[in-house]
Tab-separated table of C-alpha atoms in Angstrom:
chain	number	residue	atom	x	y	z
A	23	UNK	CA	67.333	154.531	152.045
A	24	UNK	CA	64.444	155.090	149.869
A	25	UNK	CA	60.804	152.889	150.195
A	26	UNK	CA	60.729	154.111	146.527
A	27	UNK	CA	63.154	152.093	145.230
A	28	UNK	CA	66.488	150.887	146.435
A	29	UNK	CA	69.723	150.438	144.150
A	30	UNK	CA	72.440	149.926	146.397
A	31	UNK	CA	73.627	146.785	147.158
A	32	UNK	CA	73.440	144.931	150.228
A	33	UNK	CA	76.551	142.539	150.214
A	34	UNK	CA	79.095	145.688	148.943
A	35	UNK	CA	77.189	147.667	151.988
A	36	UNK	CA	78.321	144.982	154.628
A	37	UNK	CA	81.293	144.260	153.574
A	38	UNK	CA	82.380	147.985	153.118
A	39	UNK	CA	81.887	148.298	157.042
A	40	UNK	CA	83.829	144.824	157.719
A	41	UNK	CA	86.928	144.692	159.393
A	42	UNK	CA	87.913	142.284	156.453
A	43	UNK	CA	87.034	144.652	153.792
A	44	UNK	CA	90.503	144.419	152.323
A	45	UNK	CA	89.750	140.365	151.786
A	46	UNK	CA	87.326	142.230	149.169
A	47	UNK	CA	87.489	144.051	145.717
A	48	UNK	CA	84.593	145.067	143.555
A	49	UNK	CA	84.093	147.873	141.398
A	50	UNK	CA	81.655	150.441	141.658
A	51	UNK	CA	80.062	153.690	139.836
A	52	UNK	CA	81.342	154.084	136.411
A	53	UNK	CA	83.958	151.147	136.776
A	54	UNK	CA	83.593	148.034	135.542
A	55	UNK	CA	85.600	144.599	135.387
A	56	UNK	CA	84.306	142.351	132.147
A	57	UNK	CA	85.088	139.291	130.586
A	58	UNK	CA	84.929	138.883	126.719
A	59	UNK	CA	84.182	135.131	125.612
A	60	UNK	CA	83.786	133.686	122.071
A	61	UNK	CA	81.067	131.363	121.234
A	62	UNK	CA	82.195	128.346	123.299
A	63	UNK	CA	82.501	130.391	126.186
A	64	UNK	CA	86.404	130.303	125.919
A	65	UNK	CA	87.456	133.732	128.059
A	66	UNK	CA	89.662	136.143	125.374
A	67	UNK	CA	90.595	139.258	127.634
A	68	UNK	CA	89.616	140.807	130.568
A	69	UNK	CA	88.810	144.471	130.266
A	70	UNK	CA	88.406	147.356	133.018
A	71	UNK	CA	86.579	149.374	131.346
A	72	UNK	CA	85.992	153.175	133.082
A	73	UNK	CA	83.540	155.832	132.450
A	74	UNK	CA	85.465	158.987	132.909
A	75	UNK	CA	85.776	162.196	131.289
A	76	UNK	CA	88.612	161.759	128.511
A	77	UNK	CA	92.133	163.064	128.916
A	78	UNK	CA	92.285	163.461	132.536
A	79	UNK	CA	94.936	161.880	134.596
A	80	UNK	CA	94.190	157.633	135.241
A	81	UNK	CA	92.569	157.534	138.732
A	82	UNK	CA	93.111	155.293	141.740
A	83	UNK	CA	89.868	153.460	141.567
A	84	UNK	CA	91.055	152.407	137.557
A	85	UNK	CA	94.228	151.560	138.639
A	86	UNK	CA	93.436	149.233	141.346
A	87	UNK	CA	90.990	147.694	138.527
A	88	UNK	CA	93.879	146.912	136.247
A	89	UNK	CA	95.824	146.001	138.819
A	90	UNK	CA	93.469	143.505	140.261
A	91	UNK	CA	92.751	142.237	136.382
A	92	UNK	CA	96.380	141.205	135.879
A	93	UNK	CA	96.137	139.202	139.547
A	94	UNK	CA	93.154	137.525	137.965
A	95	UNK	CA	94.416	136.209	134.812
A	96	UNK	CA	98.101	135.929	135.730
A	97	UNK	CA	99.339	132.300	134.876
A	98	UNK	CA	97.676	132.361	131.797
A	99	UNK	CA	97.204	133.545	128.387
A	100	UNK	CA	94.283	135.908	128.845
A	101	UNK	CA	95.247	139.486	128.261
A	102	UNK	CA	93.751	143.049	129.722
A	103	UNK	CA	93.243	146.134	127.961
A	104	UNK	CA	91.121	149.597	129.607
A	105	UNK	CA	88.897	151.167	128.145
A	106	UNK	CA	88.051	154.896	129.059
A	107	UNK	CA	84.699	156.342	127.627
A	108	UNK	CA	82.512	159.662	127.879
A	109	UNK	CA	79.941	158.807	130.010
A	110	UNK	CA	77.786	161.476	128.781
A	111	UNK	CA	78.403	160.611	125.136
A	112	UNK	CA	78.115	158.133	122.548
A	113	UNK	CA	80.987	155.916	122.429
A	114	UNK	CA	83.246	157.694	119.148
A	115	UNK	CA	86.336	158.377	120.505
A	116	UNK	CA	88.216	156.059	123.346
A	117	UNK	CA	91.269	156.025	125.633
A	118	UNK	CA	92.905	152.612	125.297
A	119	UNK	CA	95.745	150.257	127.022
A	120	UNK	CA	96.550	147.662	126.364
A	121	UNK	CA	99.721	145.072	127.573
A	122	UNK	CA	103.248	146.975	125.831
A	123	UNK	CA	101.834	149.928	125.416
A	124	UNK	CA	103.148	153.203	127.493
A	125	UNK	CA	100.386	155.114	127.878
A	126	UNK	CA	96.561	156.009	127.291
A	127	UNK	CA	95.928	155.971	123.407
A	128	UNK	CA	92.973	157.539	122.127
A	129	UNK	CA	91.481	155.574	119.290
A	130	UNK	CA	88.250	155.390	117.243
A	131	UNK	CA	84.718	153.221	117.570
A	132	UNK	CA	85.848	150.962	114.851
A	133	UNK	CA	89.491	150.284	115.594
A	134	UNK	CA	88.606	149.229	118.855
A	135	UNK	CA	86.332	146.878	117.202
A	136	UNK	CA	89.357	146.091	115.690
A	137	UNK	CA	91.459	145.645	119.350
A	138	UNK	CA	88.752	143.077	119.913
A	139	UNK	CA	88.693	140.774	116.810
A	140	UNK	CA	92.718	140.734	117.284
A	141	UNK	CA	91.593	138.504	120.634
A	142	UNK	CA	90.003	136.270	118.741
A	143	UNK	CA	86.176	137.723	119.164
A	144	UNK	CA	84.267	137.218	116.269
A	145	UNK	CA	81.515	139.660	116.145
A	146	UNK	CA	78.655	139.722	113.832
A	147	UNK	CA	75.973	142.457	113.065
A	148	UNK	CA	73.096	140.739	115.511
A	149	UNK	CA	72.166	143.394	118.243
A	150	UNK	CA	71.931	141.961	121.587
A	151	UNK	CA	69.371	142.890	124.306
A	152	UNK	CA	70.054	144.518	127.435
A	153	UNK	CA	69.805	142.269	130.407
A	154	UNK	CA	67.278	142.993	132.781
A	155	UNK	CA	70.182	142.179	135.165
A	156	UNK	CA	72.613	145.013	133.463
A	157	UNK	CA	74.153	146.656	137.189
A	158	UNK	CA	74.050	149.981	135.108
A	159	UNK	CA	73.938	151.019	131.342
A	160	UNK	CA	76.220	153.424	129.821
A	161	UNK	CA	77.335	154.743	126.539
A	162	UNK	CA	79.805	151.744	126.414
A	163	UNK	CA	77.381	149.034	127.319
A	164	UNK	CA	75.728	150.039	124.357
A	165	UNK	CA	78.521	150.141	122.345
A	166	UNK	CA	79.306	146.056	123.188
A	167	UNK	CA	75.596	145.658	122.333
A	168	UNK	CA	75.288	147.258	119.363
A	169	UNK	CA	78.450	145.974	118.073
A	170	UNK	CA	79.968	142.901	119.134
A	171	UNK	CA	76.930	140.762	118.389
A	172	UNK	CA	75.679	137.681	120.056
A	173	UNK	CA	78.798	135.923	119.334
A	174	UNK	CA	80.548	137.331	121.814
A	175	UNK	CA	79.753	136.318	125.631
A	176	UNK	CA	80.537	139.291	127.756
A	177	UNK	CA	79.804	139.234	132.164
A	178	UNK	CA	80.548	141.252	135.035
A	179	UNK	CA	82.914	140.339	137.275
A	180	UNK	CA	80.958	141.058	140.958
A	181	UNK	CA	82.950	139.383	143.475
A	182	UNK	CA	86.316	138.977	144.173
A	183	UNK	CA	87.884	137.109	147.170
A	184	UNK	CA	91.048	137.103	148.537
A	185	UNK	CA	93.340	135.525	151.117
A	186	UNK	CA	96.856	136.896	152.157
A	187	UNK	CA	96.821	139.170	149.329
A	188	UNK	CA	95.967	136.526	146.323
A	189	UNK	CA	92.584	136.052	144.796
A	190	UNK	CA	90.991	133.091	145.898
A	191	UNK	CA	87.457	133.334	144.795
A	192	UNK	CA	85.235	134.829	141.575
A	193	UNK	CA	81.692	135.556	143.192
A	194	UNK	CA	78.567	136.214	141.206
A	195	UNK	CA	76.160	138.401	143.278
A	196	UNK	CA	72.297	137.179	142.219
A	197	UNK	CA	69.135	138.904	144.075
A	198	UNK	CA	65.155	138.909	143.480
A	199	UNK	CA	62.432	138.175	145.649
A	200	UNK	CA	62.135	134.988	145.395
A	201	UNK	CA	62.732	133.019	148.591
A	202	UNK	CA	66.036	131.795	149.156
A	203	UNK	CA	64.796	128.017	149.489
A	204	UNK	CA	62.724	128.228	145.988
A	205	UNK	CA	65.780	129.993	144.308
A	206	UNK	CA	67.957	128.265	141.400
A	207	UNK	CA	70.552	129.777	138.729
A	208	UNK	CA	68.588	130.596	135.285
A	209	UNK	CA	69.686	128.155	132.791
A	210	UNK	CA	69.549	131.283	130.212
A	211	UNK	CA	72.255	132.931	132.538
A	212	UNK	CA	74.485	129.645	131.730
A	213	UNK	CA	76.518	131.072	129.140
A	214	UNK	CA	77.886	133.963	131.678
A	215	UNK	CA	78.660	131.591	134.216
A	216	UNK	CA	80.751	129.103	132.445
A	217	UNK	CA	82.663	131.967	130.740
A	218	UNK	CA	83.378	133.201	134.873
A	219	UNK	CA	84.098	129.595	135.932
A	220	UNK	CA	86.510	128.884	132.912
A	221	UNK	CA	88.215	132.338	133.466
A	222	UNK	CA	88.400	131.355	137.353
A	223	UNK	CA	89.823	127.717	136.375
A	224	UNK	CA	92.476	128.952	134.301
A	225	UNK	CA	93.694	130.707	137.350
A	226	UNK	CA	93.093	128.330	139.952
A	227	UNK	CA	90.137	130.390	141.618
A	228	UNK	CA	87.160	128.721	142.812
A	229	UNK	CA	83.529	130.230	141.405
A	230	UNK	CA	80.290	130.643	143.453
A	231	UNK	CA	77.014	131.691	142.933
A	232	UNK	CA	75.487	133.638	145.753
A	233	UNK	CA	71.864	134.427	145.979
A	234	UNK	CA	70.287	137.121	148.690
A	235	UNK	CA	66.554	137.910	148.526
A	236	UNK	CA	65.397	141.541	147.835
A	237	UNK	CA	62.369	142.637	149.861
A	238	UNK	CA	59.738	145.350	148.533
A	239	UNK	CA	58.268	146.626	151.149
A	240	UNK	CA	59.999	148.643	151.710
A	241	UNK	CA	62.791	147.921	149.117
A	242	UNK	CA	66.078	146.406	150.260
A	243	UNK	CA	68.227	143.577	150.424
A	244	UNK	CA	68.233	141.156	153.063
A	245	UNK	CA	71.600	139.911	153.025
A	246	UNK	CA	71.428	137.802	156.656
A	247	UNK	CA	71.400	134.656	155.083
A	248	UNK	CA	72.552	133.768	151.667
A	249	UNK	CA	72.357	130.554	149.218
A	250	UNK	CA	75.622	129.734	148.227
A	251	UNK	CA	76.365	127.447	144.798
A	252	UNK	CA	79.409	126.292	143.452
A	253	UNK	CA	79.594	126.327	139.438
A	254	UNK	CA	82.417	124.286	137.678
A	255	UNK	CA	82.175	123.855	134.204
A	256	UNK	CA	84.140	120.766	133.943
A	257	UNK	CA	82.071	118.687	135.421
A	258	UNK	CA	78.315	117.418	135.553
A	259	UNK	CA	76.029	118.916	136.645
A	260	UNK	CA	77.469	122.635	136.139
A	261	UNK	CA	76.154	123.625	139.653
A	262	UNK	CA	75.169	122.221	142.917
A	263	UNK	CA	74.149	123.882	146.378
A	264	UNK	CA	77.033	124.264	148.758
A	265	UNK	CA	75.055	125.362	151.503
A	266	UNK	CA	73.741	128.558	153.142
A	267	UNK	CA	75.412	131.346	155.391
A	268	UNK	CA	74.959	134.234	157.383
A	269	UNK	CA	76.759	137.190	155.788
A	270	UNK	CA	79.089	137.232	158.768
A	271	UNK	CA	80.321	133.613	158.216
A	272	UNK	CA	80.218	134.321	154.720
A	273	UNK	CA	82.828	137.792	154.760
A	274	UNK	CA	84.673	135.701	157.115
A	275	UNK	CA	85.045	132.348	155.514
A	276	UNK	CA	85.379	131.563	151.510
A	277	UNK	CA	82.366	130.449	150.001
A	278	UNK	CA	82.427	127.060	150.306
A	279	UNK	CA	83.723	126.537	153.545
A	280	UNK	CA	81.076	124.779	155.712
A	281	UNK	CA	80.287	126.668	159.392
């Protein structure tokens, strides 16, 4: 680990060495699962989207992705697509998938715009910012950005839970140095949660919030106790505390489970 600067992360580190890892999924590298909202924050489609070079055979890692996308939205009327991009280029040219489809189908910047607007995104020609909070950026992140707009509410999928094989839990992994006492959810960082707790609703999946602090000298994440929230968007308030656990009772019990 480097005093420089650190950029792993410390939940996916203890978990990954966990007897219970399989109670786990998150993607990692060049893989990501995201959640395309419109402007009320009503989830449209769930996409894995992979940075790979094109034309090569699908992997394991992006199948378990899709796989795990249909467990997340099955019950309901949200669909998932893939996308596969250069990572090394400017998003032109994509592999796509989508539900009926057979195979991979390579198809251009603008029709995928296209695939989009078909589930009901409205885009519009305002450029969005990166987050400071991006995990990574990539040719396809700023591809969303440049195109979709800030109609569209797009967020990461960090977390996922499961017990006895079914998902159980959407987790949203939050870390600065601020101490764990002091900490609260950013109202600005609203939108993305209600978008993760109406996708988890419509599947009958609790959300959560958990916050670790980051420490800077030397850089790392101290993951032995968390703050754990729990964010429902069909109630008032949004979110309240649900306690705080050690990341052993916390990879061995769900979220909100008092220890």
């Amino acid at each position: 680990m480097s005093d420089a600067y650190y950029t792993g992360n410390g939940i996916y580190e203890y978990l990954a060495k966990g007897t219970n890892r399989d109670d786990f999924f998150w993607t990692s590298g060049h893989l990501w699962l995201l959640v395309y909202g419109d402007e009320c924050f009503v989830p449209k489609v769930l996409t894995v989207a992979s940075g790979s070079r094109l034309g090569v055979n699908t992997t394991d890692e992006e199948r378990m992705a899709v796989h795990v996308a249909g467990q997340i939205i099955q019950g309901t009327n949200i669909p998932v697509n893939f996308i596969r991009f250069d990572p090394d280029k400017p998003v032109e040219t994509i592999q796509y998938w989508e539900s009926k489809m057979k195979c991979l189908s390579e198809i251009s910047s603008e029709e995928l715009k296209n695939r989009f607007a078909r589930y009901g995104l409205k885009m519009n020609d305002i450029m969005t910012h990166k987050s400071i909070n991006d995990r990574s950026s990539s040719p396809f992140h700023d591809w969303q950005r440049k195109n979709m707009g800030d109609s569209v509410v797009v967020a990461d999928i960090d977390l996922v839970r499961y017990r006895n094989n079914v998902p159980v839990e959407i987790i949203e992994l939050k870390r600065s140095y601020i101490e764990l006492e002091r900490w609260e959810p950013y109202p600005v960082d609203y939108k993305n949660f209600i978008l993760l707790s109406k996708l988890s609703h419509a599947r009958g999946l609790q959300f959560y919030i958990v916050y670790n602090k980051r420490i800077k000298t030397p850089f790392y994440d101290d993951v032995s106790r968390l703050k754990i929230f729990e964010f429902d968007d069909r109630r008032q308030p949004y979110c309240r505390l649900a306690g705080y656990r050690t990341i052993g009772q916390f990879a061995e019990s769900t979220a909100g489970e008092q220890r």
